[in-house]
PDB file of C-alpha atoms in Angstrom:
ATOM      1  CA  THR A 874     155.146  43.213 -76.416  1.00 68.00           C
ATOM      2  CA  GLN A 875     156.008  43.426 -79.523  1.00 81.00           C
ATOM      3  CA  LEU A 876     154.758  40.726 -82.080  1.00 90.00           C
ATOM      4  CA  LEU A 877     157.836  40.558 -83.674  1.00 95.00           C
ATOM      5  CA  GLU A 878     161.029  40.608 -81.633  1.00 95.00           C
ATOM      6  CA  GLN A 879     164.387  41.210 -83.532  1.00 96.00           C
ATOM      7  CA  SER A 880     167.915  40.375 -82.163  1.00 96.00           C
ATOM      8  CA  PRO A 881     170.018  41.411 -81.171  1.00 97.00           C
ATOM      9  CA  GLN A 882     169.184  45.082 -80.650  1.00 95.00           C
ATOM     10  CA  PHE A 883     172.151  46.600 -81.677  1.00 97.00           C
ATOM     11  CA  LEU A 884     175.855  44.830 -83.308  1.00 97.00           C
ATOM     12  CA  SER A 885     178.489  46.483 -84.213  1.00 97.00           C
ATOM     13  CA  ILE A 886     181.428  44.384 -85.791  1.00 97.00           C
ATOM     14  CA  GLN A 887     184.372  44.778 -87.943  1.00 97.00           C
ATOM     15  CA  GLU A 888     184.644  44.279 -91.453  1.00 97.00           C
ATOM     16  CA  GLY A 889     185.225  40.854 -93.115  1.00 97.00           C
ATOM     17  CA  GLU A 890     183.708  38.826 -90.283  1.00 97.00           C
ATOM     18  CA  ASN A 891     179.823  37.324 -90.140  1.00 97.00           C
ATOM     19  CA  LEU A 892     176.808  37.900 -88.053  1.00 97.00           C
ATOM     20  CA  THR A 893     173.554  36.541 -87.556  1.00 98.00           C
ATOM     21  CA  VAL A 894     170.361  38.743 -87.129  1.00 98.00           C
ATOM     22  CA  TYR A 895     167.061  37.434 -85.704  1.00 98.00           C
ATOM     23  CA  CYS A 896     163.377  37.770 -86.251  1.00 97.00           C
ATOM     24  CA  ASN A 897     161.210  36.249 -83.814  1.00 96.00           C
ATOM     25  CA  SER A 898     157.155  35.514 -83.039  1.00 95.00           C
ATOM     26  CA  SER A 899     155.156  32.993 -81.105  1.00 92.00           C
ATOM     27  CA  SER A 900     152.910  34.423 -84.109  1.00 92.00           C
ATOM     28  CA  VAL A 901     152.313  32.251 -87.608  1.00 93.00           C
ATOM     29  CA  PHE A 902     152.789  33.324 -90.742  1.00 92.00           C
ATOM     30  CA  SER A 903     151.931  33.492 -94.446  1.00 90.00           C
ATOM     31  CA  SER A 904     154.984  35.667 -95.580  1.00 92.00           C
ATOM     32  CA  LEU A 905     157.928  37.560 -94.117  1.00 95.00           C
ATOM     33  CA  GLN A 906     160.060  40.808 -95.147  1.00 95.00           C
ATOM     34  CA  TRP A 907     163.570  41.852 -94.621  1.00 97.00           C
ATOM     35  CA  TYR A 908     164.642  45.352 -95.582  1.00 96.00           C
ATOM     36  CA  ARG A 909     167.303  47.688 -95.200  1.00 97.00           C
ATOM     37  CA  GLN A 910     167.294  51.540 -93.945  1.00 96.00           C
ATOM     38  CA  GLU A 911     170.276  53.076 -94.264  1.00 93.00           C
ATOM     39  CA  PRO A 912     170.352  56.594 -92.653  1.00 88.00           C
ATOM     40  CA  GLY A 913     167.848  59.438 -94.415  1.00 86.00           C
ATOM     41  CA  GLU A 914     166.401  57.317 -96.154  1.00 91.00           C
ATOM     42  CA  GLY A 915     163.483  54.432 -95.914  1.00 94.00           C
ATOM     43  CA  PRO A 916     163.320  50.744 -96.219  1.00 95.00           C
ATOM     44  CA  VAL A 917     164.595  48.968 -99.341  1.00 94.00           C
ATOM     45  CA  LEU A 918     162.762  45.597 -99.061  1.00 93.00           C
ATOM     46  CA  LEU A 919     165.380  43.075 -99.434  1.00 95.00           C
ATOM     47  CA  VAL A 920     163.453  39.980 -99.443  1.00 94.00           C
ATOM     48  CA  THR A 921     160.077  37.972 -98.698  1.00 93.00           C
ATOM     49  CA  VAL A 922     160.392  34.578 -97.426  1.00 94.00           C
ATOM     50  CA  VAL A 923     156.765  33.340 -97.809  1.00 93.00           C
ATOM     51  CA  THR A 924     157.423  28.359 -97.626  1.00 92.00           C
ATOM     52  CA  GLY A 925     158.129  27.263 -93.512  1.00 93.00           C
ATOM     53  CA  GLY A 926     162.174  26.183 -93.844  1.00 94.00           C
ATOM     54  CA  GLU A 927     163.038  28.840 -97.483  1.00 95.00           C
ATOM     55  CA  VAL A 928     166.431  29.775 -97.980  1.00 97.00           C
ATOM     56  CA  LYS A 929     166.882  32.742-100.062  1.00 96.00           C
ATOM     57  CA  LYS A 930     170.309  34.010-100.854  1.00 96.00           C
ATOM     58  CA  LEU A 931     170.457  37.673-101.756  1.00 94.00           C
ATOM     59  CA  LYS A 932     174.464  37.223-102.698  1.00 95.00           C
ATOM     60  CA  ARG A 933     176.390  37.811 -99.613  1.00 97.00           C
ATOM     61  CA  LEU A 934     172.751  37.708 -97.045  1.00 97.00           C
ATOM     62  CA  THR A 935     171.190  33.824 -96.705  1.00 98.00           C
ATOM     63  CA  PHE A 936     167.485  34.171 -95.707  1.00 97.00           C
ATOM     64  CA  GLN A 937     165.833  31.535 -93.620  1.00 97.00           C
ATOM     65  CA  PHE A 938     162.086  31.843 -93.070  1.00 96.00           C
ATOM     66  CA  GLY A 939     161.605  29.005 -90.063  1.00 95.00           C
ATOM     67  CA  ASP A 940     160.255  25.738 -90.814  1.00 94.00           C
ATOM     68  CA  ALA A 941     157.041  26.701 -88.857  1.00 94.00           C
ATOM     69  CA  ARG A 942     156.909  29.977 -89.926  1.00 94.00           C
ATOM     70  CA  LYS A 943     156.669  32.302 -87.035  1.00 95.00           C
ATOM     71  CA  ASP A 944     160.867  32.703 -87.195  1.00 95.00           C
ATOM     72  CA  SER A 945     163.381  33.782 -89.469  1.00 97.00           C
ATOM     73  CA  SER A 946     166.836  34.572 -89.961  1.00 97.00           C
ATOM     74  CA  LEU A 947     169.213  37.155 -91.630  1.00 98.00           C
ATOM     75  CA  HIS A 948     173.106  35.446 -92.119  1.00 98.00           C
ATOM     76  CA  ILE A 949     176.035  37.773 -93.622  1.00 98.00           C
ATOM     77  CA  THR A 950     178.939  36.637 -94.625  1.00 97.00           C
ATOM     78  CA  ALA A 951     181.837  38.471 -94.703  1.00 97.00           C
ATOM     79  CA  ALA A 952     180.242  41.844 -93.380  1.00 97.00           C
ATOM     80  CA  GLN A 953     180.964  45.387 -95.296  1.00 97.00           C
ATOM     81  CA  PRO A 954     180.976  49.369 -94.477  1.00 96.00           C
ATOM     82  CA  GLY A 955     177.727  48.699 -96.753  1.00 95.00           C
ATOM     83  CA  ASP A 956     175.694  46.851 -95.290  1.00 96.00           C
ATOM     84  CA  THR A 957     175.790  48.936 -92.398  1.00 96.00           C
ATOM     85  CA  GLY A 958     172.060  50.093 -91.507  1.00 97.00           C
ATOM     86  CA  LEU A 959     168.625  48.756 -89.827  1.00 97.00           C
ATOM     87  CA  TYR A 960     167.801  46.337 -90.455  1.00 98.00           C
ATOM     88  CA  LEU A 961     163.843  45.182 -89.861  1.00 97.00           C
ATOM     89  CA  CYS A 962     161.437  42.116 -90.185  1.00 97.00           C
ATOM     90  CA  ALA A 963     158.150  42.821 -91.270  1.00 95.00           C
ATOM     91  CA  VAL A 964     154.737  40.149 -92.125  1.00 93.00           C
ATOM     92  CA  PRO A 965     151.092  41.511 -94.008  1.00 85.00           C
ATOM     93  CA  LEU A 966     148.613  41.954 -91.573  1.00 81.00           C
ATOM     94  CA  ASN A 967     145.277  41.668 -92.465  1.00 70.00           C
ATOM     95  CA  ASN A 968     144.575  44.008 -96.126  1.00 60.00           C
ATOM     96  CA  ASN A 969     147.791  45.229 -96.586  1.00 63.00           C
ATOM     97  CA  ASP A 970     148.817  46.096 -92.562  1.00 78.00           C
ATOM     98  CA  MET A 971     152.413  45.557 -92.479  1.00 86.00           C
ATOM     99  CA  ARG A 972     153.772  45.877 -88.795  1.00 91.00           C
ATOM    100  CA  PHE A 973     157.585  45.759 -88.359  1.00 94.00           C
ATOM    101  CA  GLY A 974     159.330  45.015 -86.119  1.00 95.00           C
ATOM    102  CA  ALA A 975     162.283  46.761 -84.046  1.00 94.00           C
ATOM    103  CA  GLY A 976     164.574  46.541 -86.136  1.00 96.00           C
ATOM    104  CA  THR A 977     168.394  45.595 -85.890  1.00 97.00           C
ATOM    105  CA  ARG A 978     171.096  48.629 -86.106  1.00 96.00           C
ATOM    106  CA  LEU A 979     174.713  46.456 -87.756  1.00 97.00           C
ATOM    107  CA  THR A 980     177.193  49.300 -88.024  1.00 97.00           C
ATOM    108  CA  VAL A 981     180.314  47.071 -89.708  1.00 97.00           C
ATOM    109  CA  LYS A 982     183.851  49.231 -89.220  1.00 97.00           C
ATOM    110  CA  PRO A 983     186.391  49.207 -92.071  1.00 95.00           C
TER     111      PRO A 983
ATOM    112  CA  LYS B 614     161.238  55.509-113.816  1.00 63.00           C
ATOM    113  CA  ALA B 615     161.782  57.794-110.817  1.00 75.00           C
ATOM    114  CA  GLY B 616     161.519  56.485-106.946  1.00 92.00           C
ATOM    115  CA  VAL B 617     158.178  57.983-104.594  1.00 96.00           C
ATOM    116  CA  THR B 618     158.904  61.439-103.456  1.00 97.00           C
ATOM    117  CA  GLN B 619     157.730  62.438-101.038  1.00 97.00           C
ATOM    118  CA  THR B 620     157.795  66.558-100.122  1.00 97.00           C
ATOM    119  CA  PRO B 621     159.023  68.223 -97.609  1.00 97.00           C
ATOM    120  CA  ARG B 622     162.386  65.800 -96.462  1.00 96.00           C
ATOM    121  CA  TYR B 623     162.334  68.682 -92.874  1.00 97.00           C
ATOM    122  CA  LEU B 624     159.462  69.983 -91.507  1.00 96.00           C
ATOM    123  CA  ILE B 625     159.170  72.637 -87.940  1.00 98.00           C
ATOM    124  CA  LYS B 626     156.442  72.920 -86.523  1.00 97.00           C
ATOM    125  CA  THR B 627     154.436  74.066 -82.684  1.00 97.00           C
ATOM    126  CA  ARG B 628     151.677  72.111 -80.489  1.00 97.00           C
ATOM    127  CA  GLY B 629     148.591  72.534 -82.294  1.00 97.00           C
ATOM    128  CA  GLN B 630     149.426  73.858 -85.048  1.00 98.00           C
ATOM    129  CA  GLN B 631     148.547  71.292 -87.686  1.00 98.00           C
ATOM    130  CA  VAL B 632     150.441  69.991 -90.672  1.00 98.00           C
ATOM    131  CA  THR B 633     150.291  68.990 -94.349  1.00 98.00           C
ATOM    132  CA  LEU B 634     152.606  66.005 -95.808  1.00 98.00           C
ATOM    133  CA  SER B 635     152.680  65.203 -99.724  1.00 98.00           C
ATOM    134  CA  CYS B 636     153.519  61.649-101.273  1.00 98.00           C
ATOM    135  CA  SER B 637     154.397  61.376-104.634  1.00 98.00           C
ATOM    136  CA  PRO B 638     154.007  57.329-106.055  1.00 96.00           C
ATOM    137  CA  ILE B 639     156.348  55.677-108.803  1.00 95.00           C
ATOM    138  CA  SER B 640     154.729  56.227-112.089  1.00 94.00           C
ATOM    139  CA  GLY B 641     151.772  52.902-112.617  1.00 92.00           C
ATOM    140  CA  HIS B 642     151.426  52.307-108.994  1.00 93.00           C
ATOM    141  CA  ARG B 643     148.029  53.086-107.611  1.00 93.00           C
ATOM    142  CA  SER B 644     148.853  51.988-103.830  1.00 93.00           C
ATOM    143  CA  VAL B 645     149.782  54.694-101.659  1.00 95.00           C
ATOM    144  CA  SER B 646     150.637  53.812 -97.589  1.00 94.00           C
ATOM    145  CA  TRP B 647     151.383  56.038 -94.963  1.00 96.00           C
ATOM    146  CA  TYR B 648     153.637  55.427 -91.488  1.00 96.00           C
ATOM    147  CA  GLN B 649     155.256  56.684 -89.013  1.00 97.00           C
ATOM    148  CA  GLN B 650     158.500  56.112 -87.500  1.00 96.00           C
ATOM    149  CA  THR B 651     160.042  57.064 -84.380  1.00 94.00           C
ATOM    150  CA  PRO B 652     162.723  55.731 -82.071  1.00 89.00           C
ATOM    151  CA  GLY B 653     160.716  54.467 -79.428  1.00 87.00           C
ATOM    152  CA  GLN B 654     157.970  52.730 -81.295  1.00 89.00           C
ATOM    153  CA  GLY B 655     159.739  52.131 -84.718  1.00 91.00           C
ATOM    154  CA  LEU B 656     157.595  52.024 -87.832  1.00 93.00           C
ATOM    155  CA  GLN B 657     154.213  51.899 -87.463  1.00 94.00           C
ATOM    156  CA  PHE B 658     151.164  52.102 -90.227  1.00 93.00           C
ATOM    157  CA  LEU B 659     148.896  54.656 -90.458  1.00 95.00           C
ATOM    158  CA  PHE B 660     146.908  54.299 -93.023  1.00 92.00           C
ATOM    159  CA  GLU B 661     146.360  52.992 -97.048  1.00 93.00           C
ATOM    160  CA  TYR B 662     144.683  54.660-100.401  1.00 94.00           C
ATOM    161  CA  PHE B 663     143.742  52.504-103.087  1.00 93.00           C
ATOM    162  CA  SER B 664     142.152  54.948-106.291  1.00 92.00           C
ATOM    163  CA  GLU B 665     140.885  57.179-103.799  1.00 94.00           C
ATOM    164  CA  THR B 666     139.410  54.970-101.268  1.00 94.00           C
ATOM    165  CA  GLN B 667     141.087  54.563 -97.881  1.00 93.00           C
ATOM    166  CA  ARG B 668     141.591  50.489 -97.884  1.00 90.00           C
ATOM    167  CA  ASN B 669     142.962  50.582 -94.180  1.00 87.00           C
ATOM    168  CA  LYS B 670     143.719  52.541 -90.911  1.00 90.00           C
ATOM    169  CA  GLY B 671     146.124  51.901 -88.371  1.00 90.00           C
ATOM    170  CA  ASN B 672     145.155  52.547 -84.130  1.00 90.00           C
ATOM    171  CA  PHE B 673     146.320  56.117 -84.616  1.00 95.00           C
ATOM    172  CA  PRO B 674     143.826  58.598 -83.522  1.00 96.00           C
ATOM    173  CA  GLY B 675     141.173  60.856 -86.071  1.00 95.00           C
ATOM    174  CA  ARG B 676     143.771  63.648 -86.075  1.00 97.00           C
ATOM    175  CA  PHE B 677     145.288  61.425 -88.555  1.00 98.00           C
ATOM    176  CA  SER B 678     144.103  61.483 -92.268  1.00 97.00           C
ATOM    177  CA  GLY B 679     144.968  61.303 -95.443  1.00 97.00           C
ATOM    178  CA  ARG B 680     143.632  61.696 -99.025  1.00 97.00           C
ATOM    179  CA  GLN B 681     144.462  60.459-102.511  1.00 97.00           C
ATOM    180  CA  PHE B 682     144.038  62.305-105.669  1.00 97.00           C
ATOM    181  CA  SER B 683     142.775  60.660-109.301  1.00 96.00           C
ATOM    182  CA  ASN B 684     146.865  60.645-110.304  1.00 95.00           C
ATOM    183  CA  SER B 685     147.755  58.626-106.772  1.00 95.00           C
ATOM    184  CA  ARG B 686     149.753  61.417-105.097  1.00 97.00           C
ATOM    185  CA  SER B 687     148.399  61.596-101.909  1.00 98.00           C
ATOM    186  CA  GLU B 688     149.308  63.778 -98.510  1.00 98.00           C
ATOM    187  CA  MET B 689     148.268  62.904 -95.024  1.00 98.00           C
ATOM    188  CA  ASN B 690     147.195  66.043 -92.249  1.00 98.00           C
ATOM    189  CA  VAL B 691     147.634  66.119 -89.160  1.00 98.00           C
ATOM    190  CA  SER B 692     145.627  68.534 -86.970  1.00 96.00           C
ATOM    191  CA  THR B 693     146.438  70.167 -83.401  1.00 97.00           C
ATOM    192  CA  LEU B 694     150.269  69.138 -83.038  1.00 98.00           C
ATOM    193  CA  GLU B 695     151.345  66.855 -80.375  1.00 97.00           C
ATOM    194  CA  LEU B 696     155.369  67.080 -79.221  1.00 97.00           C
ATOM    195  CA  GLY B 697     154.889  63.344 -79.307  1.00 96.00           C
ATOM    196  CA  ASP B 698     154.345  63.687 -83.448  1.00 97.00           C
ATOM    197  CA  SER B 699     157.356  64.478 -83.791  1.00 97.00           C
ATOM    198  CA  ALA B 700     158.929  61.382 -86.098  1.00 97.00           C
ATOM    199  CA  LEU B 701     159.628  60.325 -89.289  1.00 97.00           C
ATOM    200  CA  TYR B 702     156.734  59.936 -92.048  1.00 98.00           C
ATOM    201  CA  LEU B 703     157.516  57.818 -94.842  1.00 97.00           C
ATOM    202  CA  CYS B 704     155.202  56.222 -97.675  1.00 96.00           C
ATOM    203  CA  ALA B 705     155.196  54.006-100.205  1.00 95.00           C
ATOM    204  CA  SER B 706     153.847  52.857-102.961  1.00 94.00           C
ATOM    205  CA  SER B 707     153.044  49.484-104.903  1.00 91.00           C
ATOM    206  CA  LEU B 708     150.855  48.474-108.119  1.00 89.00           C
ATOM    207  CA  ALA B 709     148.434  46.929-106.620  1.00 83.00           C
ATOM    208  CA  ALA B 710     146.344  47.164-102.591  1.00 79.00           C
ATOM    209  CA  GLY B 711     147.997  45.447-100.271  1.00 77.00           C
ATOM    210  CA  ASP B 712     150.826  44.114-102.907  1.00 79.00           C
ATOM    211  CA  THR B 713     152.736  44.448-100.520  1.00 77.00           C
ATOM    212  CA  ASP B 714     156.275  42.524-102.561  1.00 76.00           C
ATOM    213  CA  THR B 715     156.084  45.911-105.018  1.00 78.00           C
ATOM    214  CA  GLN B 716     156.132  48.461-101.983  1.00 87.00           C
ATOM    215  CA  TYR B 717     159.268  50.744-102.783  1.00 93.00           C
ATOM    216  CA  PHE B 718     159.092  53.456 -99.238  1.00 95.00           C
ATOM    217  CA  GLY B 719     160.241  57.149-100.211  1.00 96.00           C
ATOM    218  CA  PRO B 720     162.614  58.534 -98.265  1.00 96.00           C
ATOM    219  CA  GLY B 721     160.298  59.782 -95.788  1.00 97.00           C
ATOM    220  CA  THR B 722     159.432  63.699 -93.843  1.00 97.00           C
ATOM    221  CA  ARG B 723     161.384  64.329 -90.893  1.00 97.00           C
ATOM    222  CA  LEU B 724     158.520  66.489 -88.745  1.00 97.00           C
ATOM    223  CA  THR B 725     159.559  68.013 -85.041  1.00 97.00           C
ATOM    224  CA  VAL B 726     157.219  69.418 -83.191  1.00 98.00           C
ATOM    225  CA  LEU B 727     158.329  71.614 -80.758  1.00 96.00           C
TER     226      LEU B 727
END
């Protein structure tokens, strides 16, 4: 089983819709990161959440870290085609060994 | 400021050959980490180098190796290539070892093994 379970695996929506993707685990983490990866590029760090219950906003993106620091969600308001990409959550384990979830592949249609 | 650069961007090899990939970190970054990304396994950590020393290694066979030079540039080598080594190989640089908050990824090298 994966350390981080991301859902849904695929998501296709129309421009203007809202969406939420999830990153779940049975383990507790000191921090969790979200990345977006576009085709032909490497992942780009969006946010790091550290405190249980923490909410961070990045324009139309809202990130929340679960109270128990085992899970996280990413909510996008009024999605745009430019939001299309692979959304990955990741946690740092010992000695900079980053573990990634399998990702949610989001497609936003104009 | 230039980002992380990786060369070559695309590479085709045959089984049994070896390959060397190169990564130039962002200026001032001293840590370089390597990852393998495949559709089946996702992104997996290979190893991290800091100050020319390997600090940590993921769960990959000894055919995967790397090194870092005094200017922080890094290379990874895969010997005796197998079909399953076909993947996108990503490197990421950061200011210091273990500093994932300043980790920036390069565009990757797409390796195809025939």
